[in-house]
XYZ file of N, CA and C in Angstrom:
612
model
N 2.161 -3.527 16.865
C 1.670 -2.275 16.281
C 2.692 -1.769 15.275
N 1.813 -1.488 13.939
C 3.086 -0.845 13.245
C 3.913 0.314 14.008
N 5.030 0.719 13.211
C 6.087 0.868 13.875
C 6.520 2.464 12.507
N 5.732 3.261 12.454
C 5.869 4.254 11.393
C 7.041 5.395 11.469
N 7.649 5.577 10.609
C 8.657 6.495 10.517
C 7.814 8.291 10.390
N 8.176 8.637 10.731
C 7.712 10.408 11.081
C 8.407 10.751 9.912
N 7.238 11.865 8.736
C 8.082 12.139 8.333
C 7.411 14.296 8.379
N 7.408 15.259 8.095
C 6.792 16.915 7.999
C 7.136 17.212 6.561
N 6.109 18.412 6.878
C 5.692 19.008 5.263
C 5.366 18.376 4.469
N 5.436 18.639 3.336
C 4.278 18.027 2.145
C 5.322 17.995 0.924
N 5.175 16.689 0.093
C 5.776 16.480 -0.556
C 4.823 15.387 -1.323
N 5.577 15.422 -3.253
C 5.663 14.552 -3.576
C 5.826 13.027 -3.867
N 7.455 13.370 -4.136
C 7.918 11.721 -3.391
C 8.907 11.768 -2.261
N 9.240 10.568 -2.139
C 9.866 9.971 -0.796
C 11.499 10.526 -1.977
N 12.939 11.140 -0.935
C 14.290 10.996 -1.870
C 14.279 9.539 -2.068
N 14.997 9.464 -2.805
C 15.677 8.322 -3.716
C 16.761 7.350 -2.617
N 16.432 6.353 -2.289
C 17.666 5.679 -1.443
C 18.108 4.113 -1.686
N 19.141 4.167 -1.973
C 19.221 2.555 -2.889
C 19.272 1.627 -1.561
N 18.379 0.170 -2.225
C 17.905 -0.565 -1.278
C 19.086 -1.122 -0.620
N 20.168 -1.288 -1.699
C 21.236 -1.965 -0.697
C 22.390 -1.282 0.419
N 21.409 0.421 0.697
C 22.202 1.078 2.094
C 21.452 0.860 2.970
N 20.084 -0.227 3.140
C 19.172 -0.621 4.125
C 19.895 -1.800 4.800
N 20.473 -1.558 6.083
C 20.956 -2.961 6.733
C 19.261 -3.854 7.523
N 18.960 -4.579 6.861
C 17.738 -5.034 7.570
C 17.813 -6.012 9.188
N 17.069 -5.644 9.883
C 17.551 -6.324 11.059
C 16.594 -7.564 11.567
N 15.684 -8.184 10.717
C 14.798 -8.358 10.628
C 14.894 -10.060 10.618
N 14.655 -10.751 11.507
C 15.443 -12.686 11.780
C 14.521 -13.262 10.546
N 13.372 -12.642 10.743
C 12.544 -13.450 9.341
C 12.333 -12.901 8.206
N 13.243 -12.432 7.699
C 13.335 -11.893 5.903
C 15.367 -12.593 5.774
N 15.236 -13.346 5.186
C 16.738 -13.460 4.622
C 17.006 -13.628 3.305
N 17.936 -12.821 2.787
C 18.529 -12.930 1.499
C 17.861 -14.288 0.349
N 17.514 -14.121 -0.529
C 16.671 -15.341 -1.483
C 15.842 -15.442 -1.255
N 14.866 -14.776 -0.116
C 13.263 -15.118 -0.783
C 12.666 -13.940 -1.677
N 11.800 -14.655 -1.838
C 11.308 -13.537 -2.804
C 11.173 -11.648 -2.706
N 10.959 -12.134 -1.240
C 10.227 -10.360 -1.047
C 11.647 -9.516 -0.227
N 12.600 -10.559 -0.260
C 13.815 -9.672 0.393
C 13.474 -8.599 -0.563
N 14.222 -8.031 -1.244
C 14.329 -6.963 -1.822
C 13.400 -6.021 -1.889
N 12.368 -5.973 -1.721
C 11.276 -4.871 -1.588
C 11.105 -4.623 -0.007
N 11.461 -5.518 0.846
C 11.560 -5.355 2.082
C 12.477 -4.344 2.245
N 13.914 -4.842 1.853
C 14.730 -3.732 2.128
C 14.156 -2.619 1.513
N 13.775 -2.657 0.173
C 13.122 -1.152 -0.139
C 12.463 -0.007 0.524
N 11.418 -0.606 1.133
C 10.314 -0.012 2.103
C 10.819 0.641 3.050
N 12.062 -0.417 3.288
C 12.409 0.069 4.945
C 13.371 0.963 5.091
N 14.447 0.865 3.520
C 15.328 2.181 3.081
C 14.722 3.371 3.134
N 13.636 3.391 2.377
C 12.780 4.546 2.129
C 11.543 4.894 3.090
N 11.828 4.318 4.455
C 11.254 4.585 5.786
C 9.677 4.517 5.600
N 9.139 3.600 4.803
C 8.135 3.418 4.696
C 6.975 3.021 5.662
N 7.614 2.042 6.224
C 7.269 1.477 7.567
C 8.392 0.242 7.683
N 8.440 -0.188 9.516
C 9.298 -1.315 9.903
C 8.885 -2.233 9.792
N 9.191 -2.812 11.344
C 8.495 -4.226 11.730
C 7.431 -4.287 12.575
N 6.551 -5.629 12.692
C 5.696 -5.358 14.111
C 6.526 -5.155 15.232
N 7.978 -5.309 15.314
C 8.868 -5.571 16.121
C 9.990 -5.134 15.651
N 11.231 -4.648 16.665
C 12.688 -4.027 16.077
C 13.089 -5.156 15.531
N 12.499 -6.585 15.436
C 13.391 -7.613 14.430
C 12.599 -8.423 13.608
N 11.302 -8.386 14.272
C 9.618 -9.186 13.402
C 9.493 -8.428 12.303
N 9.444 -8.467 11.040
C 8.777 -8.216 9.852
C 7.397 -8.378 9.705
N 7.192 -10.522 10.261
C 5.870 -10.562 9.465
C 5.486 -10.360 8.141
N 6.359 -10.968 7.420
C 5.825 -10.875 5.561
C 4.677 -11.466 5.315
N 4.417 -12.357 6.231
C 3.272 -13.184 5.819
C 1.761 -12.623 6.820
N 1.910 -11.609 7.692
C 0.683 -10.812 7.871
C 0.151 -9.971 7.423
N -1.368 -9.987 7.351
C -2.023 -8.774 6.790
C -1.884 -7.363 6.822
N -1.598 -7.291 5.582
C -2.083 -5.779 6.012
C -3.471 -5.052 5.837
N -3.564 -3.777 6.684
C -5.270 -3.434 7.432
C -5.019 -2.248 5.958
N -6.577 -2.150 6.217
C -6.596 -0.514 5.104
C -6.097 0.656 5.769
N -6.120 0.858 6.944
C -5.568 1.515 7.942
C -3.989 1.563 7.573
N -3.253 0.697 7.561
C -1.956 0.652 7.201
C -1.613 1.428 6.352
N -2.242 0.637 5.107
C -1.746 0.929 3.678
C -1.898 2.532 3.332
N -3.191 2.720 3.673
C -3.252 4.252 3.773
C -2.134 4.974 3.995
N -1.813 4.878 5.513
C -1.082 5.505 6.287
C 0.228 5.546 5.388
N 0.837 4.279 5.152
C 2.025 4.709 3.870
C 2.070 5.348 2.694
N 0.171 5.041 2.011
C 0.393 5.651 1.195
C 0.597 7.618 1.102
N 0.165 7.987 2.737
C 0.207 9.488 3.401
C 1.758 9.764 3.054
N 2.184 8.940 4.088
C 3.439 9.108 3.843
C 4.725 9.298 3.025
N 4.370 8.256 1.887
C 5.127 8.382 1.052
C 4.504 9.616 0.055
N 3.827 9.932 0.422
C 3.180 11.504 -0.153
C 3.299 12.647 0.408
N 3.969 12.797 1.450
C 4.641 13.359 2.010
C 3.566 14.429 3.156
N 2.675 13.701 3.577
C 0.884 14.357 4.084
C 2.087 14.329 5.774
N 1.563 15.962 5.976
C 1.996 16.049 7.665
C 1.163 15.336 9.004
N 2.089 14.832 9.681
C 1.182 13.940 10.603
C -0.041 14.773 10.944
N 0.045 15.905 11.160
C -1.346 16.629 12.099
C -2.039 17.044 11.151
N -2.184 16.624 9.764
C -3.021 16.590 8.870
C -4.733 16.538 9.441
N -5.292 17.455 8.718
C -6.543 17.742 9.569
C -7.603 16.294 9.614
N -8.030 15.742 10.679
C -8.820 14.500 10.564
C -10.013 14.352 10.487
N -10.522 15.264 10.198
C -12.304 15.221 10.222
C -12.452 14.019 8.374
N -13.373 12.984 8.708
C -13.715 12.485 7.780
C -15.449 11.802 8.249
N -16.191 11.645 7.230
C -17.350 11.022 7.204
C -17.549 9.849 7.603
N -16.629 8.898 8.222
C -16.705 7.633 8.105
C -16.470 7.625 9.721
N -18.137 7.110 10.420
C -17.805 6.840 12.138
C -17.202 6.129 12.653
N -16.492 5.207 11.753
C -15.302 3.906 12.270
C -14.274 4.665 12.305
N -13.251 5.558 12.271
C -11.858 6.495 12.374
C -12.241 7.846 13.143
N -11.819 7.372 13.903
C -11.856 8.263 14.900
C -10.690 9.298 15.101
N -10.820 10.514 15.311
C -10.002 11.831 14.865
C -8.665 10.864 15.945
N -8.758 10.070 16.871
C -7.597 10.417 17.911
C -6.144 8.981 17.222
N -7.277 8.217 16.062
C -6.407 7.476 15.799
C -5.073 7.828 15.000
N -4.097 7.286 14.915
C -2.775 7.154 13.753
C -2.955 7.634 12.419
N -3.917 6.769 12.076
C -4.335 6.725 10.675
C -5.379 7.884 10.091
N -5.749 8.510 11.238
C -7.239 9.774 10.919
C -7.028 10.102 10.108
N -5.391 11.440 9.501
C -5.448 12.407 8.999
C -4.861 12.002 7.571
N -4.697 10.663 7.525
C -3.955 10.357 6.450
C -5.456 9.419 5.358
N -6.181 8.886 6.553
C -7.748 8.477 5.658
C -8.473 10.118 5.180
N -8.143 11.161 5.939
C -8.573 12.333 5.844
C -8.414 12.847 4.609
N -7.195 12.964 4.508
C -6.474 13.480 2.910
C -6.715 12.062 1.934
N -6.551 11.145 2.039
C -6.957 10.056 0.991
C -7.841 10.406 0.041
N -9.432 10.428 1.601
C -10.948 10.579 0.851
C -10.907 11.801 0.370
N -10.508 13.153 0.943
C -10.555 14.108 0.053
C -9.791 14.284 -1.686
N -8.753 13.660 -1.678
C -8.048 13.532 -2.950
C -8.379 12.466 -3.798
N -9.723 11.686 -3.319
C -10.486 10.306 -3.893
C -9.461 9.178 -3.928
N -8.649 8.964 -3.126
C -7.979 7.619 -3.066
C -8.459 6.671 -2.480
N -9.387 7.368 -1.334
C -10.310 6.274 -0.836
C -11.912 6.659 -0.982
N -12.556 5.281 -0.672
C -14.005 5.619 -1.003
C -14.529 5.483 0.057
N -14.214 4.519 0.920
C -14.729 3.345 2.317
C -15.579 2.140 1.453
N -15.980 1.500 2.476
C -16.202 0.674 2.990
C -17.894 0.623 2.279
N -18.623 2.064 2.883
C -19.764 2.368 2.408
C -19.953 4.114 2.719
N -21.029 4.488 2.847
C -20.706 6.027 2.933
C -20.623 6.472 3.745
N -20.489 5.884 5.392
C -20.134 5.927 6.597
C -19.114 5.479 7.033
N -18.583 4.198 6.511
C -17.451 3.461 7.758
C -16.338 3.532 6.467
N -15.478 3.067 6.975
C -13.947 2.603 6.149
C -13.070 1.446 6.796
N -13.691 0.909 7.535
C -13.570 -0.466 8.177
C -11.609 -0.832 8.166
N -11.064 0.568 8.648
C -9.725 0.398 9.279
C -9.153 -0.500 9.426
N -9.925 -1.378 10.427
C -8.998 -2.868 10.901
C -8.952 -3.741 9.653
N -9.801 -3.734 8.869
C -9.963 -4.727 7.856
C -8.953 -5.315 7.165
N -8.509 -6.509 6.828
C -7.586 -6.444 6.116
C -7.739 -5.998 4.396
N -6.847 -5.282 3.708
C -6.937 -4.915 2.594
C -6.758 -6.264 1.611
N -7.715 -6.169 0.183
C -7.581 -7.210 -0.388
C -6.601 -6.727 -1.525
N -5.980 -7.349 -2.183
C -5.139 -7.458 -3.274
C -5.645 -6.447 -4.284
N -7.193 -6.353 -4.816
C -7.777 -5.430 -5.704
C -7.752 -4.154 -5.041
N -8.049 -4.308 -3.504
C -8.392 -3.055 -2.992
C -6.930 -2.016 -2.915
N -6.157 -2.592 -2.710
C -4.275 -1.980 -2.798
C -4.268 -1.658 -3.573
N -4.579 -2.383 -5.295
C -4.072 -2.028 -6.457
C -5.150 -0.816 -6.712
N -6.175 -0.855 -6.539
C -7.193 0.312 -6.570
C -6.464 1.727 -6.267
N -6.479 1.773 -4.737
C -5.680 2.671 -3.985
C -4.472 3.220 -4.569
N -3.568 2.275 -5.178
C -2.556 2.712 -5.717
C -2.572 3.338 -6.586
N -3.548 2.867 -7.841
C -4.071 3.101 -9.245
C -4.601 5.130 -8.921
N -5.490 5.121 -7.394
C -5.753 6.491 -7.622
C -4.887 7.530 -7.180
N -4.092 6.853 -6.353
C -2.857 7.556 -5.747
C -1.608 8.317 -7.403
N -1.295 7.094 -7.849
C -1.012 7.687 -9.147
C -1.789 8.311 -10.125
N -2.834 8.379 -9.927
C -3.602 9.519 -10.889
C -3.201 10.828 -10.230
N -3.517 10.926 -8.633
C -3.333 12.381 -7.706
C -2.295 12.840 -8.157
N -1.036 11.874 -8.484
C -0.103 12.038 -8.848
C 0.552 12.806 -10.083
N -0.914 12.533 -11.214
C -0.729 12.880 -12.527
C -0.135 11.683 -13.259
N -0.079 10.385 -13.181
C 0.841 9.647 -13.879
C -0.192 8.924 -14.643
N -0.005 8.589 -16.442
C -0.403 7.785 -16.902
C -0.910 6.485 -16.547
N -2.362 6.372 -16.560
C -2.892 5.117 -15.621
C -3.600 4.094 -16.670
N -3.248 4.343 -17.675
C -4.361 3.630 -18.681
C -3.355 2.131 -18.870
N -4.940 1.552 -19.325
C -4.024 -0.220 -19.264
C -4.603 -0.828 -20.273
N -4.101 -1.786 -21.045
C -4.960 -2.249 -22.001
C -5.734 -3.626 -21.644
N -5.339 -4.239 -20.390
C -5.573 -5.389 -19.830
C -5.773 -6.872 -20.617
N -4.436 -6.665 -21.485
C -3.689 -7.599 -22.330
C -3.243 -8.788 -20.605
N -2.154 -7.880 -20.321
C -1.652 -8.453 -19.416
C -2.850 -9.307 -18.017
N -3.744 -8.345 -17.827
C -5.046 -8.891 -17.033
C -5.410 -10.016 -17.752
N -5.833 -10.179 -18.598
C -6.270 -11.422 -19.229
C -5.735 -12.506 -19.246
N -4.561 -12.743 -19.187
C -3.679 -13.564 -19.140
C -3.713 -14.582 -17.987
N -4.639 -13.987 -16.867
C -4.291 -14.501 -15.773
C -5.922 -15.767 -15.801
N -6.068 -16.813 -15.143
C -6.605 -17.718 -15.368
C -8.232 -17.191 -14.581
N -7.909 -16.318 -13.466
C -9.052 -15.957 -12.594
C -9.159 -14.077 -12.374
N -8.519 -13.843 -13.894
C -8.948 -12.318 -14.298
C -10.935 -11.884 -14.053
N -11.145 -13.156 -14.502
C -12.683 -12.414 -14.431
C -13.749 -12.567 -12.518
N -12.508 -12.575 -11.865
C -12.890 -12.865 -10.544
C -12.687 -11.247 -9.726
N -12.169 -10.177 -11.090
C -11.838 -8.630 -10.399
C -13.000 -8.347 -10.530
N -13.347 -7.709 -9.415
C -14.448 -6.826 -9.002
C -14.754 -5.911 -10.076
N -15.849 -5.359 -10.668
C -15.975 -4.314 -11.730
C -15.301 -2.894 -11.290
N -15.256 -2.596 -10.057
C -14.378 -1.547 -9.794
C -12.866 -1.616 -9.896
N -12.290 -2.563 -9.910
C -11.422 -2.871 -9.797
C -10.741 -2.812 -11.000
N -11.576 -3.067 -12.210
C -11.065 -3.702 -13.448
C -9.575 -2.494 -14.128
N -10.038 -1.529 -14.051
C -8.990 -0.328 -14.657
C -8.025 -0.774 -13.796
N -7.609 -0.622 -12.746
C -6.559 -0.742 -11.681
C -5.953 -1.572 -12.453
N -6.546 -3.049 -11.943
C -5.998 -4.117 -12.229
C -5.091 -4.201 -13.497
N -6.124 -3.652 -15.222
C -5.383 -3.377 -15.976
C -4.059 -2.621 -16.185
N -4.317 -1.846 -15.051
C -2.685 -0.544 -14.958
C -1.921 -1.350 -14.570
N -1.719 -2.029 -13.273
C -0.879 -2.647 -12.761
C -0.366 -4.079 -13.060
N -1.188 -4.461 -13.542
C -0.846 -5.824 -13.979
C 0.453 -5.326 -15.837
N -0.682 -4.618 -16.665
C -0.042 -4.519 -18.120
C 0.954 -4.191 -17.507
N 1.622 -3.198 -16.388
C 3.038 -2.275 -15.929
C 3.780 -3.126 -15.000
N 3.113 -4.562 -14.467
C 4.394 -5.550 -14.197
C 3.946 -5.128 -12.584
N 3.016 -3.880 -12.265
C 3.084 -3.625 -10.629
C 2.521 -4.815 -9.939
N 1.736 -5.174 -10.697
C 1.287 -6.909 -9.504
C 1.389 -7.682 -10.348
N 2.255 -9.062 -10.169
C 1.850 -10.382 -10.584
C 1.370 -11.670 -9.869
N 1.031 -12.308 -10.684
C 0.033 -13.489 -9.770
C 0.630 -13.993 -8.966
N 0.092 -15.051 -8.553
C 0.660 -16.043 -7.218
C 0.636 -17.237 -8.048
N 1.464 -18.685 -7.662
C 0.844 -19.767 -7.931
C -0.249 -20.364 -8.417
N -0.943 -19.424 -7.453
C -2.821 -20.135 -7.618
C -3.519 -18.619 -8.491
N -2.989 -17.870 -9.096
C -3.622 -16.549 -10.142
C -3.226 -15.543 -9.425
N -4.116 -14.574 -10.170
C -3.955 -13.235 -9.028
C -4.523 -12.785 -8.060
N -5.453 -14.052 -7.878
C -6.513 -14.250 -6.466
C -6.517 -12.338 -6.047
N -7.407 -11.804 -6.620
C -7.797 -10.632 -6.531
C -8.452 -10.233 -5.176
N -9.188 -10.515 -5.080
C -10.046 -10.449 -3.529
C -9.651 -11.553 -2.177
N -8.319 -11.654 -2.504
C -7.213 -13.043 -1.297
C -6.518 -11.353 -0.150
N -6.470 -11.898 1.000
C -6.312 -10.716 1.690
C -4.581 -10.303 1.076
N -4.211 -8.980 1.099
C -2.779 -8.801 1.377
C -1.986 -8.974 2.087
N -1.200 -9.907 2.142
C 0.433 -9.656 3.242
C 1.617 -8.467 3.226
N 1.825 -8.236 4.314
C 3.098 -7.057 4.093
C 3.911 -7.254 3.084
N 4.208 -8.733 2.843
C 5.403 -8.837 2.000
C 4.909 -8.336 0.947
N 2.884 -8.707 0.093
C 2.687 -8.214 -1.253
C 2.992 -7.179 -1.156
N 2.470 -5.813 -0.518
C 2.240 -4.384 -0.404
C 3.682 -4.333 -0.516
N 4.612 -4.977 0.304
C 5.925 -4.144 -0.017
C 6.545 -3.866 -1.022
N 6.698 -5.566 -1.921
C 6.280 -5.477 -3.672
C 5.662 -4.464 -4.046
N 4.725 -4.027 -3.556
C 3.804 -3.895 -4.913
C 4.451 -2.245 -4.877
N 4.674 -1.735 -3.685
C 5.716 -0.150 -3.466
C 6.725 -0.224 -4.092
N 7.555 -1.306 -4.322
C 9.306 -1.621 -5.005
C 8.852 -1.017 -6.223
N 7.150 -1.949 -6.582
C 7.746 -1.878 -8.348
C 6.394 -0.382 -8.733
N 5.937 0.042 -7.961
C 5.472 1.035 -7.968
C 6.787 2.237 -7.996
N 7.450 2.355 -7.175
C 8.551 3.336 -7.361
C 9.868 3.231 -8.521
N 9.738 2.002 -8.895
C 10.371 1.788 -10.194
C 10.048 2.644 -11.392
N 8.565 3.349 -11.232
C 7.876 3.926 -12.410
C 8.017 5.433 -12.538
């Protein structure tokens, strides 16, 4: 079970904490792979841990349930944030209620359909960058993209039509880049992407 840092009151952003005062304790993230460094990021800036005081799991999914929940957090949404939402899959008593609560009201999320938001689900690669894309609008931050950079990619025309603006923001701004095999848009997320994709999101 994730492993979430508590944080009260309402805020903007998360303070500022450089990744290298994060001692990571973590047996499966070591120095030279790729996602060290956004790992430590996340976990400097108490984003979330491990499944475990030493499991990371870079290479498991993350749920929409999750991502949410950080993205509450790093927004500084109080845990007892009120939970009433439209969607009969989130249930007021869960973790994640009050933070899908404030999402859908501030349009960061849509669900699933106009009832569920399918929590457990794992989040896909478009669906993060989506989320993120509206999270920085709530934010006020320049979201426009020219999707120069989208194009580039070999299986650009595999983004969902909702997706397409996102994609353009984040991709032209360096926040997601492909994999080996493209930017496999609709490929589920791993912790390690999302943790990326927060590093170079807070870079901005």
């Amino acid at each position: 079970v994730e492993d979430f840092n508590r944080q009260e009151g309402v805020h903007l952003q998360l303070p500022v904490v450089e990744a290298g005062d994060a001692t990571l304790p973590f047996t499966d993230v070591q120095e030279g792979l790729w996602y060290y460094d956004a790992v430590e990021y996340v976990y400097a800036q108490g984003l979330f841990r491990g499944v475990t005081e030493t499991i990371f799991a870079p290479n498991h999914p993350m749920s929409r349930a999750m991502f949410v929940t950080v993205l509450g957090r790093m927004a500084g949404v109080a845990e007892d944030y009120p939970r009433e939402t439209r969607f009969t899959d989130v249930k007021a008593d869960r973790y994640y209620a009050g933070y899908v609560a404030w999402a859908v009201e501030n349009g960061i999320v849509l669900g699933t359909s106009e009832t569920t938001f399918s929590p457990n689900a794992s989040v896909t690669r478009e669906q993060m960058v989506t989320m993120l894309y509206r999270y920085a609008n709530y934010l006020g931050m320049d979201t426009t993209g020219s999707g120069d950079a989208l194009n580039q990619f070999p299986d650009a025309s595999d983004v969902s039509t909702w997706a397409e603006a996102a994609m353009a923001w984040a991709t032209d701004r360096g926040i997601i880049n492909g994999t080996e095999k493209g930017l496999l848009p609709r490929a589920t997320a791993t912790r390690a992407q999302c943790a990326q994709i927060w590093m170079k999101f807070g870079q901005h």
